[in-house]
Coordinates of C-alpha atoms in Angstrom, one line a residue:
M3 CA 0.0 0.0 0.0
D4 CA 1.3 3.5 -0.8
D5 CA 0.4 6.7 1.0
E6 CA -1.5 8.1 -2.0
D7 CA -3.8 5.1 -1.9
L8 CA -5.6 6.1 1.2
V9 CA -8.8 7.0 -0.5
D10 CA -11.4 4.2 -0.6
V11 CA -12.5 4.0 -4.2
E12 CA -13.4 1.3 -6.6
I13 CA -13.8 2.2 -10.3
A14 CA -15.5 -0.2 -12.7
H15 CA -13.9 -0.4 -16.0
E16 CA -14.3 -2.1 -19.4
A17 CA -11.6 -4.4 -20.7
P18 CA -9.7 -2.4 -23.4
D19 CA -10.2 -3.6 -26.9
D20 CA -7.0 -2.1 -28.4
I21 CA -4.0 -4.3 -27.7
S22 CA -1.6 -1.4 -27.3
D23 CA -4.0 0.3 -24.8
A24 CA -4.3 -2.9 -22.9
Y25 CA -0.6 -3.7 -22.5
T26 CA 1.3 -0.4 -22.6
S27 CA -0.5 1.4 -19.8
E28 CA -1.0 0.9 -16.1
A29 CA -4.0 -1.2 -15.0
S30 CA -7.0 1.0 -14.5
E31 CA -8.3 -0.8 -11.4
F32 CA -8.0 1.0 -8.1
P33 CA -7.9 -1.1 -4.9
F34 CA -10.5 -1.1 -2.2
H35 CA -8.8 -0.6 1.1
R36 CA -9.7 -1.7 4.6
L37 CA -11.1 1.3 6.6
T38 CA -9.5 0.2 9.8
V39 CA -6.0 0.0 8.2
V40 CA -6.5 3.5 6.8
A41 CA -7.6 4.7 10.2
N42 CA -4.5 3.2 11.9
R43 CA -2.3 4.8 9.4
L44 CA -3.7 8.2 9.8
S45 CA -3.6 8.0 13.6
A46 CA 0.1 7.0 13.4
G47 CA 0.9 9.7 10.9
Q48 CA 2.7 7.3 8.7
P49 CA 2.1 4.1 6.7
D50 CA 1.3 1.1 8.8
T51 CA 2.5 -1.8 6.7
E52 CA 4.0 -4.0 9.4
L53 CA 2.6 -7.5 10.2
R54 CA 1.7 -6.6 13.8
S55 CA 0.3 -10.0 14.6
L56 CA 3.6 -11.8 14.1
S57 CA 4.5 -11.5 17.8
S58 CA 1.4 -13.4 18.8
V59 CA 2.2 -16.5 16.7
D60 CA 3.2 -19.4 18.8
E61 CA 6.7 -20.4 17.6
E62 CA 6.3 -23.9 19.0
Q63 CA 3.4 -24.5 16.7
V64 CA 4.8 -22.9 13.5
K65 CA 8.2 -21.7 12.4
L66 CA 7.6 -18.8 10.1
L67 CA 10.0 -18.7 7.1
E68 CA 11.3 -15.5 5.4
H69 CA 9.5 -16.2 2.1
Q70 CA 6.2 -16.9 3.9
V71 CA 6.4 -13.6 5.9
D72 CA 7.3 -11.8 2.7
A73 CA 4.4 -13.3 0.8
A74 CA 1.9 -12.4 3.5
H75 CA 3.2 -8.8 3.6
R76 CA 3.0 -8.4 -0.1
A77 CA -0.4 -9.9 -0.4
L78 CA -1.8 -7.5 2.2
F79 CA 0.1 -4.3 1.6
E80 CA 1.3 -4.4 -2.0
M81 CA -1.5 -6.2 -3.7
D82 CA -4.2 -4.7 -1.5
G83 CA -5.7 -7.9 -0.3
K84 CA -6.2 -9.7 -3.6
A85 CA -3.4 -12.1 -4.5
L86 CA -2.7 -15.4 -6.2
L87 CA -0.3 -17.3 -4.0
A88 CA 1.5 -19.7 -6.4
D89 CA 4.5 -21.0 -4.6
E90 CA 5.9 -24.3 -5.7
V91 CA 4.6 -27.4 -3.8
G92 CA 5.8 -27.8 -0.3
L93 CA 6.7 -24.2 0.6
G94 CA 3.7 -23.5 2.9
K95 CA 1.0 -21.6 1.1
T96 CA -1.4 -22.5 3.9
I97 CA 1.0 -20.9 6.4
E98 CA 1.0 -17.7 4.2
V99 CA -2.8 -17.6 4.3
G100 CA -2.8 -18.3 8.0
M101 CA -0.5 -15.3 8.6
I102 CA -2.7 -13.1 6.4
L103 CA -5.9 -14.1 8.2
K104 CA -4.1 -13.7 11.6
E105 CA -3.2 -10.2 10.6
M106 CA -6.6 -9.3 9.4
H107 CA -8.1 -10.8 12.6
Y108 CA -5.7 -8.7 14.6
R109 CA -6.8 -5.6 12.8
E110 CA -10.5 -6.6 13.1
T111 CA -11.1 -6.7 9.3
D112 CA -12.3 -10.3 9.0
D113 CA -15.9 -10.3 10.2
S114 CA -16.8 -12.9 7.6
V115 CA -14.4 -15.3 6.1
L116 CA -15.1 -18.1 3.6
I117 CA -12.4 -20.7 2.8
L118 CA -13.2 -23.1 -0.1
T119 CA -11.0 -26.2 -0.5
P120 CA -11.1 -29.6 -2.1
A121 CA -13.2 -31.9 0.1
Q122 CA -10.3 -34.0 1.3
L123 CA -8.4 -30.9 2.6
A124 CA -11.2 -29.1 4.5
K125 CA -10.5 -30.6 7.9
Q126 CA -6.8 -30.2 7.4
W127 CA -7.3 -26.5 6.9
Q128 CA -9.4 -26.3 10.0
G129 CA -6.8 -28.0 12.1
E130 CA -3.9 -26.0 10.7
L131 CA -5.5 -22.6 11.3
R132 CA -6.6 -23.6 14.8
E133 CA -3.4 -25.1 16.0
K134 CA -0.9 -22.8 14.3
F135 CA -2.7 -19.5 14.4
G136 CA -5.4 -19.8 17.0
L137 CA -8.1 -19.2 14.4
D138 CA -11.4 -21.1 14.9
F139 CA -13.4 -22.0 11.8
V140 CA -16.5 -24.2 11.5
C141 CA -16.2 -26.8 8.8
N142 CA -19.1 -28.0 6.7
Y143 CA -18.3 -31.6 7.9
D144 CA -18.7 -30.6 11.5
G145 CA -21.8 -31.7 13.3
E146 CA -22.5 -28.1 14.5
F147 CA -22.4 -26.7 10.9
Q148 CA -25.8 -25.1 10.3
G149 CA -25.3 -23.5 6.9
F150 CA -23.4 -20.7 5.3
D151 CA -25.7 -18.0 6.7
A152 CA -25.3 -19.2 10.3
H153 CA -21.5 -18.8 10.8
D154 CA -19.0 -16.1 10.2
R155 CA -15.8 -18.1 9.7
I156 CA -16.4 -21.2 7.5
I157 CA -14.2 -23.8 5.8
S158 CA -16.1 -25.8 3.2
S159 CA -15.5 -27.9 0.2
I160 CA -16.1 -25.9 -3.0
D161 CA -18.5 -28.6 -4.2
T162 CA -20.6 -28.3 -1.1
A163 CA -20.7 -24.5 -1.5
K164 CA -21.9 -24.8 -5.1
S165 CA -24.5 -27.5 -4.4
D166 CA -28.2 -26.8 -4.9
R167 CA -28.7 -26.9 -1.1
Y168 CA -26.3 -24.2 -0.2
R169 CA -25.6 -22.1 -3.3
H170 CA -28.2 -19.4 -2.6
S171 CA -27.0 -18.8 0.9
V172 CA -23.4 -18.7 -0.1
L173 CA -24.1 -16.1 -2.8
S174 CA -26.5 -14.0 -0.7
R175 CA -23.7 -12.9 1.7
N176 CA -21.1 -10.3 1.2
W177 CA -17.9 -11.9 2.5
D178 CA -15.1 -9.9 3.9
V179 CA -12.5 -12.5 2.9
L180 CA -12.5 -15.3 0.4
V181 CA -9.8 -18.0 0.3
L182 CA -9.7 -20.5 -2.5
D183 CA -7.4 -23.4 -2.2
E184 CA -6.3 -25.3 -5.3
A185 CA -7.5 -22.4 -7.5
H186 CA -6.8 -24.4 -10.7
Y187 CA -10.1 -26.1 -9.9
V188 CA -11.8 -23.0 -11.4
K189 CA -9.6 -22.8 -14.5
N190 CA -12.6 -23.6 -16.8
E191 CA -15.1 -20.8 -17.1
D192 CA -17.8 -23.2 -18.2
T193 CA -18.0 -25.0 -14.9
D194 CA -20.2 -24.5 -11.8
R195 CA -17.2 -24.0 -9.7
Y196 CA -16.0 -21.0 -11.8
E197 CA -19.5 -19.6 -11.9
L198 CA -19.8 -19.7 -8.1
I199 CA -16.5 -17.8 -7.6
D200 CA -17.5 -15.4 -10.3
K201 CA -20.8 -14.5 -8.6
L202 CA -19.5 -14.4 -5.1
T203 CA -19.2 -10.9 -3.5
Y204 CA -16.2 -10.3 -1.3
D205 CA -13.7 -7.5 -0.4
Y206 CA -10.5 -9.5 -0.2
A207 CA -9.4 -12.7 -1.9
F208 CA -6.5 -15.0 -1.7
F209 CA -6.2 -17.8 -4.2
L210 CA -3.7 -20.7 -3.8
T211 CA -2.3 -23.0 -6.5
A212 CA 1.1 -24.4 -7.3
T213 CA 0.0 -24.9 -10.9
P214 CA -1.7 -21.8 -12.2
I215 CA -1.5 -23.3 -15.7
Q216 CA -2.8 -26.8 -16.1
N217 CA -3.5 -27.2 -19.7
E218 CA -3.1 -23.9 -21.5
L219 CA -2.3 -20.3 -20.8
T220 CA -6.0 -19.5 -20.8
D221 CA -6.2 -21.3 -17.4
L222 CA -4.1 -18.5 -16.0
Y223 CA -6.2 -15.8 -17.6
N224 CA -9.4 -17.3 -16.0
I225 CA -8.0 -17.6 -12.5
V226 CA -6.4 -14.1 -12.5
S227 CA -9.5 -12.5 -14.0
L228 CA -11.6 -13.7 -11.0
L229 CA -9.2 -11.8 -8.8
R230 CA -8.4 -8.8 -10.9
P231 CA -11.0 -8.3 -13.7
G232 CA -9.6 -6.4 -16.6
L233 CA -5.9 -6.9 -15.7
F234 CA -5.4 -8.8 -18.9
G235 CA -8.2 -7.2 -21.0
S236 CA -10.6 -9.5 -22.8
R237 CA -9.9 -13.2 -23.3
E238 CA -9.4 -12.6 -27.0
T239 CA -7.0 -9.8 -26.4
F240 CA -5.0 -11.8 -23.9
H241 CA -4.8 -14.9 -26.2
H242 CA -3.8 -12.8 -29.2
Y243 CA -1.1 -10.9 -27.4
F244 CA 0.6 -13.6 -25.4
V245 CA 0.0 -16.9 -27.3
D246 CA 1.2 -17.7 -30.8
N247 CA 0.3 -20.7 -33.0
G248 CA -2.1 -22.5 -30.7
Q249 CA 0.0 -22.0 -27.6
D250 CA 3.1 -23.7 -29.1
T251 CA 5.0 -20.5 -28.4
L252 CA 4.7 -18.0 -25.6
V253 CA 5.2 -14.4 -26.7
N254 CA 5.6 -11.1 -24.9
R255 CA 6.8 -12.9 -21.8
N256 CA 8.2 -9.9 -20.0
E257 CA 4.9 -8.0 -20.4
L258 CA 3.0 -11.1 -19.1
Q259 CA 5.3 -11.2 -16.0
Q260 CA 4.9 -7.5 -15.3
R261 CA 1.1 -7.9 -15.3
L262 CA 1.3 -11.0 -13.1
H263 CA 3.6 -9.2 -10.7
Q264 CA 0.6 -7.1 -9.7
V265 CA -1.4 -10.1 -8.5
M266 CA 0.8 -13.2 -8.2
I267 CA 3.4 -14.3 -5.7
R268 CA 5.5 -17.3 -6.6
N269 CA 8.4 -18.7 -4.6
R270 CA 10.5 -21.6 -5.7
R271 CA 12.1 -24.3 -3.6
A272 CA 15.5 -23.6 -5.2
E273 CA 15.4 -20.0 -4.0
T274 CA 14.5 -20.7 -0.4
D275 CA 16.8 -22.0 2.3
I276 CA 14.6 -25.0 3.1
D277 CA 16.4 -28.3 3.2
F278 CA 13.9 -31.2 3.1
T279 CA 15.2 -34.4 4.5
N280 CA 15.2 -37.7 2.6
R281 CA 12.3 -40.0 2.6
E282 CA 13.0 -43.7 2.6
I283 CA 10.2 -46.2 1.7
D284 CA 10.2 -49.8 2.8
T285 CA 7.4 -51.9 1.5
R286 CA 6.9 -55.3 3.1
T287 CA 4.5 -57.9 1.8
F288 CA 3.8 -61.0 3.7
Q289 CA 2.4 -64.4 2.8
P290 CA -0.9 -64.8 4.7
S291 CA -1.6 -68.0 6.6
N292 CA -3.9 -70.6 5.1
S293 CA -6.8 -69.4 7.4
E294 CA -6.2 -65.8 6.4
R295 CA -6.1 -66.7 2.7
E296 CA -9.4 -68.6 3.1
L297 CA -11.0 -65.6 4.9
Y298 CA -9.8 -63.2 2.2
E299 CA -11.2 -65.3 -0.6
A300 CA -14.5 -65.8 1.2
V301 CA -15.0 -62.1 1.7
T302 CA -14.0 -61.2 -1.8
D303 CA -16.5 -63.7 -3.3
Y304 CA -19.2 -62.4 -1.0
V305 CA -18.5 -58.8 -2.0
R306 CA -18.6 -59.6 -5.7
E307 CA -21.9 -61.5 -5.4
A308 CA -23.6 -59.0 -3.2
Y309 CA -22.6 -56.1 -5.3
S310 CA -23.9 -57.7 -8.5
E311 CA -27.3 -58.1 -6.8
D312 CA -27.5 -54.7 -4.9
R313 CA -25.2 -51.9 -5.9
G314 CA -26.8 -49.7 -3.3
Q315 CA -24.7 -51.3 -0.5
K316 CA -21.4 -50.3 -2.2
L317 CA -19.9 -48.4 0.7
V318 CA -20.5 -51.3 3.1
L319 CA -19.0 -53.8 0.7
M320 CA -16.0 -51.6 0.1
M321 CA -15.6 -51.4 3.8
L322 CA -15.5 -55.2 4.2
Q323 CA -12.9 -55.5 1.4
K324 CA -10.7 -53.0 3.2
E325 CA -11.2 -54.6 6.7
V326 CA -10.3 -58.1 5.6
V327 CA -6.7 -57.0 5.0
S328 CA -6.6 -54.8 8.0
S329 CA -7.5 -57.1 10.8
P330 CA -10.0 -60.0 11.7
A331 CA -11.2 -57.8 14.5
A332 CA -12.3 -54.9 12.2
L333 CA -14.0 -57.3 9.9
K334 CA -15.8 -59.2 12.7
K335 CA -17.1 -56.0 14.2
T336 CA -18.8 -54.9 10.9
I337 CA -20.2 -58.3 10.1
R338 CA -21.6 -58.8 13.6
K339 CA -23.2 -55.4 13.4
Q340 CA -24.9 -56.3 10.1
L341 CA -26.2 -59.6 11.4
D342 CA -27.5 -58.1 14.6
A343 CA -29.3 -55.3 12.8
N344 CA -31.3 -57.4 10.3
N345 CA -32.7 -60.8 10.9
E346 CA -33.9 -61.0 7.3
L347 CA -30.5 -60.1 5.9
T348 CA -29.8 -61.6 2.5
H349 CA -26.7 -63.8 2.4
R350 CA -27.0 -64.3 6.1
S351 CA -25.5 -67.8 5.9
E352 CA -22.5 -66.5 3.9
L353 CA -21.8 -63.8 6.6
E354 CA -22.0 -66.4 9.4
T355 CA -19.5 -68.6 7.5
I356 CA -17.2 -65.6 7.3
L357 CA -17.5 -65.2 11.1
E358 CA -16.5 -68.8 11.5
K359 CA -13.4 -68.3 9.3
I360 CA -12.5 -65.2 11.4
D361 CA -12.6 -67.3 14.6
A362 CA -10.4 -69.9 13.0
I363 CA -7.5 -67.5 12.7
E364 CA -5.0 -68.1 15.5
T365 CA -2.2 -65.7 14.4
V366 CA -2.5 -62.4 12.6
T367 CA 0.4 -62.2 10.2
K368 CA 0.6 -58.4 10.0
Q369 CA 0.5 -58.1 13.8
E370 CA 3.5 -60.4 14.1
R371 CA 5.5 -58.6 11.4
L372 CA 4.8 -55.3 13.0
F373 CA 6.8 -56.4 16.0
D374 CA 9.9 -56.6 13.8
I375 CA 9.5 -53.0 12.7
V376 CA 8.9 -51.5 16.2
E377 CA 11.7 -53.6 17.7
E378 CA 14.1 -52.2 15.1
A379 CA 13.0 -48.7 16.1
R380 CA 13.4 -49.4 19.8
E381 CA 17.0 -50.5 19.1
H382 CA 18.0 -47.7 16.8
V383 CA 15.8 -44.6 17.3
E384 CA 15.5 -42.2 20.1
M385 CA 12.9 -43.4 22.6
G386 CA 11.8 -46.0 20.0
R387 CA 9.1 -43.6 18.6
V388 CA 7.0 -45.1 15.8
I389 CA 3.6 -44.0 14.5
V390 CA 1.3 -46.8 13.2
F391 CA -1.6 -45.8 11.1
T392 CA -4.8 -47.8 10.6
Q393 CA -8.2 -46.9 9.2
F394 CA -10.2 -48.8 11.7
R395 CA -10.7 -48.5 15.5
A396 CA -11.1 -52.2 16.0
T397 CA -7.7 -52.8 14.3
Q398 CA -6.2 -50.0 16.4
Q399 CA -7.4 -51.7 19.6
Q400 CA -6.1 -55.1 18.5
V401 CA -2.7 -53.7 17.6
L402 CA -2.5 -51.8 20.9
E403 CA -3.3 -54.9 23.0
S404 CA -0.7 -57.0 21.1
L405 CA 2.0 -54.3 21.6
Q406 CA 1.2 -53.9 25.3
E407 CA 1.5 -57.7 25.7
Q408 CA 5.0 -57.4 24.3
G409 CA 5.9 -54.7 26.8
Y410 CA 5.9 -51.7 24.5
T411 CA 4.9 -48.2 25.7
T412 CA 1.8 -47.4 23.7
H413 CA -0.5 -44.4 22.9
A414 CA -3.9 -44.4 21.2
F415 CA -5.1 -41.5 19.1
H416 CA -8.5 -41.4 17.4
G417 CA -11.4 -39.0 16.4
G418 CA -13.3 -39.8 19.6
H419 CA -10.8 -37.8 21.7
S420 CA -11.5 -34.2 22.6
S421 CA -9.1 -31.5 21.4
Q422 CA -7.4 -31.3 24.8
E423 CA -7.1 -35.1 25.0
K424 CA -5.4 -35.1 21.6
E425 CA -2.9 -32.5 22.7
D426 CA -2.2 -34.5 25.8
I427 CA -1.7 -37.7 23.9
V428 CA 0.8 -36.1 21.5
D429 CA 2.7 -34.6 24.5
R430 CA 2.9 -38.0 26.2
F431 CA 4.2 -39.6 23.0
R432 CA 6.8 -36.9 22.7
E433 CA 7.9 -37.3 26.3
E434 CA 7.6 -41.1 26.8
G435 CA 8.3 -42.4 23.3
G436 CA 7.1 -45.8 22.3
V437 CA 4.4 -46.6 19.7
L438 CA 1.5 -44.3 18.9
V439 CA -1.3 -46.2 17.1
S440 CA -3.6 -43.8 15.3
T441 CA -6.6 -43.8 13.1
D442 CA -6.6 -41.2 10.2
A443 CA -7.8 -38.6 12.7
M444 CA -4.1 -38.0 13.2
S445 CA -3.4 -37.5 9.5
E446 CA -4.9 -34.0 9.4
G447 CA -3.5 -30.9 11.0
R448 CA -0.8 -32.5 13.3
N449 CA 2.9 -31.7 13.3
L450 CA 5.0 -34.6 14.6
Q451 CA 8.5 -33.8 13.4
F452 CA 9.9 -35.2 16.7
C453 CA 9.1 -38.7 15.2
N454 CA 10.7 -39.9 11.9
I455 CA 9.3 -43.5 11.6
M456 CA 5.7 -44.4 10.5
V457 CA 4.0 -47.5 9.5
N458 CA 1.0 -47.9 7.1
Y459 CA -0.5 -51.0 8.8
D460 CA -3.3 -50.9 6.3
L461 CA -3.4 -48.9 3.1
P462 CA -6.0 -46.2 2.2
W463 CA -7.1 -46.5 -1.4
N464 CA -7.0 -42.7 -1.7
P465 CA -3.3 -41.7 -2.4
M466 CA -4.0 -38.3 -0.9
K467 CA -4.7 -39.9 2.5
V468 CA -1.4 -41.8 2.4
E469 CA 0.5 -38.6 1.7
Q470 CA -1.3 -36.8 4.5
R471 CA -0.2 -39.5 6.9
I472 CA 3.4 -39.1 5.8
G473 CA 3.1 -35.4 6.0
R474 CA 2.7 -35.5 9.8
I475 CA 6.4 -36.3 10.1
H476 CA 7.9 -35.4 6.7
R477 CA 7.5 -31.6 6.6
I478 CA 9.2 -28.4 7.2
G479 CA 11.1 -28.7 10.5
Q480 CA 11.9 -32.4 10.2
K481 CA 15.7 -32.7 10.8
R482 CA 16.1 -36.4 10.3
E483 CA 15.7 -38.9 7.5
V484 CA 12.1 -40.2 7.4
F485 CA 11.3 -43.9 7.2
V486 CA 7.9 -45.1 5.9
F487 CA 7.0 -48.8 6.2
N488 CA 4.1 -50.2 4.1
M489 CA 2.6 -53.5 5.2
A490 CA 0.5 -55.6 2.8
L491 CA -0.7 -59.2 2.5
E492 CA 0.4 -60.9 -0.8
D493 CA -2.1 -61.5 -3.6
T494 CA -4.7 -59.2 -2.1
I495 CA -6.3 -56.0 -3.3
E496 CA -4.0 -54.2 -0.9
E497 CA -0.9 -55.5 -2.7
Y498 CA -2.4 -54.6 -6.1
V499 CA -3.0 -51.0 -5.0
L500 CA 0.4 -50.8 -3.5
E501 CA 2.6 -52.4 -6.1
R502 CA 0.6 -51.8 -9.4
L503 CA -0.7 -48.3 -8.7
Y504 CA 1.2 -46.5 -5.9
H505 CA 4.7 -47.6 -6.9
K506 CA 3.9 -47.0 -10.6
I507 CA 3.6 -43.3 -10.0
D508 CA 6.2 -43.2 -7.3
L509 CA 3.4 -42.1 -4.9
F510 CA 5.6 -42.1 -1.9
Q511 CA 7.9 -39.4 -3.3
Q512 CA 5.0 -37.2 -4.4
T513 CA 3.6 -34.3 -2.5
V514 CA 0.0 -33.4 -1.7
G515 CA 0.0 -30.7 -4.4
E516 CA 1.4 -33.0 -7.1
L517 CA -1.0 -35.8 -6.2
S518 CA -3.9 -33.4 -6.3
T519 CA -3.0 -32.4 -9.9
I520 CA -2.7 -36.1 -10.9
L521 CA -5.9 -37.2 -9.2
T522 CA -7.9 -34.2 -10.4
R523 CA -7.1 -35.1 -14.0
L524 CA -7.9 -38.7 -13.4
E525 CA -11.2 -38.0 -11.7
D526 CA -12.4 -35.5 -14.4
S527 CA -14.5 -38.5 -15.6
G528 CA -16.6 -38.2 -12.5
K529 CA -15.4 -41.4 -10.9
G530 CA -13.3 -41.3 -7.7
F531 CA -10.1 -43.1 -7.3
E532 CA -11.5 -45.5 -4.7
D533 CA -14.5 -46.2 -6.8
E534 CA -12.3 -47.1 -9.7
I535 CA -10.4 -49.6 -7.6
F536 CA -13.5 -51.2 -6.2
E537 CA -15.2 -51.5 -9.6
R538 CA -12.2 -53.2 -11.1
L539 CA -12.1 -55.7 -8.2
V540 CA -15.8 -56.7 -8.3
N541 CA -15.9 -56.9 -12.1
A542 CA -12.9 -59.0 -12.6
D543 CA -13.8 -62.7 -13.3
S544 CA -10.3 -64.0 -12.7
D545 CA -7.0 -63.1 -11.1
A546 CA -5.5 -62.6 -14.5
N547 CA -8.3 -60.1 -15.5
L548 CA -7.9 -58.3 -12.2
E549 CA -4.1 -58.0 -12.8
N550 CA -4.7 -56.7 -16.3
D551 CA -7.3 -54.2 -15.1
F552 CA -4.9 -52.8 -12.6
E553 CA -2.2 -52.6 -15.1
A554 CA -4.6 -50.5 -17.3
M555 CA -5.3 -48.2 -14.4
A556 CA -1.6 -47.9 -13.8
V557 CA -1.1 -46.8 -17.4
D558 CA -3.8 -44.2 -16.9
L559 CA -2.1 -42.9 -13.8
E560 CA 1.3 -42.7 -15.6
E561 CA -0.3 -40.8 -18.4
Q562 CA -1.8 -38.3 -15.9
Q563 CA 1.5 -38.0 -14.2
E564 CA 3.2 -37.2 -17.5
L565 CA 0.6 -34.6 -18.3
S566 CA 1.1 -33.1 -14.8
E567 CA 4.9 -32.9 -15.4
K568 CA 4.4 -31.3 -18.7
V569 CA 2.1 -28.7 -17.0
E570 CA 4.8 -28.0 -14.5
N571 CA 7.4 -27.6 -17.2
F572 CA 5.2 -25.1 -19.0
N573 CA 4.6 -23.3 -15.7
S574 CA 8.3 -23.0 -15.3
A575 CA 8.7 -21.6 -18.8
V576 CA 6.0 -19.0 -18.2
F577 CA 7.3 -17.9 -14.8
E578 CA 11.1 -18.2 -15.6
N579 CA 12.8 -15.2 -14.2
F580 CA 9.6 -14.0 -12.6
D581 CA 10.4 -11.1 -10.4
L582 CA 9.7 -12.2 -6.9
G583 CA 10.4 -9.0 -5.0
A584 CA 8.8 -5.6 -5.0
T585 CA 9.5 -3.4 -8.0
D586 CA 11.2 -0.1 -7.5
D587 CA 9.2 3.0 -7.9

């Protein structure tokens, strides 16, 4: 912000039709300033462009890096509260937004805030803002969520916000602040997502994406135009001036970067002093016992038959297929619940047979092999700290009991704990060491850099969830090499997912942002990643067909990964030599 910009004024303007007018003069848009910031400046007699809330940020919760502080400052005071935060993956764009929102809250300029994210990241945003910045938001997945007109600080999936149920109430409010994560989701002006953002009314906006360009340069135009209408003129003018021969060649790059400098902040890993530690992956597959093999085959046969007769119970059947490779305890709990709830249940005899096969299992192979890993940790790692992730509470309890019988110090973490209880559990794990066995409630919004070993006891079918687990320990602030152990039973759906899909795209070396790009492309067909896995399982009429189906899915993944890499290469070309600092007057 400059001193001469103290007047609150917003001038509507038409996009210039003449190319020379559009790209040889300063943008005609004047910013709309926060009244309280202006008042503070006037009372002080000089510009107030310091981040005054920095002193209130808990350094134990978040270590602020120079590029993050700079980005927050520029977004607020040089871009007047409308900025595209386009740092490369892993540099902490969420932290930058947290600092921005903390400062606005400090200055009382955030009466209503709407944060829109992909569904799988909504709860993570909520946890990060609460724990690192003391900012409380209600999430649309919370039980207390009562609608977009009932709360002033909301985090929601963008698809919930655009739904028929909520769209009207979202659009009827004038929001002080809009935050849009993964802004490339609105790159297409013909989608409902784009239309929602275009029609929203707000004073300040912060868009986040590591890939402002996904397919073509027009993606960038669409995203920026939502933030700063008119900055690039009309779509036709933009395309004619910056793109040559169907986007095979980028022209007038310097002019493009000068325009982008008014609205976009992009930091690169190579230009920061962040040193990410190595990540070592150790995948261990085990031959199941004969009784475990019989149980797996019985459950898979039942799931295929039941799904062919009633596709409405897809979620329950998918759950059974995941539980059978997690633990007999988890599977038994679900089947017993089904039998007790419905005396007229179809396939009752098959489910009772499965229960008998569960009871016939004397030794749980994964459980025995887990001892090998935690014993290695106890011998070689400070305080023997290991985090074991499972998707199921019954599996968690079974693993905890077996570890306790072997004399290990254990800690349980799950979604049923209160916020304070979760804090206490993490503190005890830090102080006492041992093994923390957690459900995926731990995979969102927790920083556990004091531990560097984790185990995927069972494997989520959603790659994003796997990376979120790993991200608890492999993140900025981790000083040691990180070890990730994956456990799977041979010749099961778990091994197919692990070996034929995840390792094909080198999942365990990807980041959340990179995975999001790959999965977004793959799911453009409307079918989710987990749905795709399940459909291939139930429709395969032989092991050979199932293997071929997964190979085909792996090829699709590889193609999307190659496209994602091409996008990043094109982004690099567009933003090469992009001026990251403030321009001189």
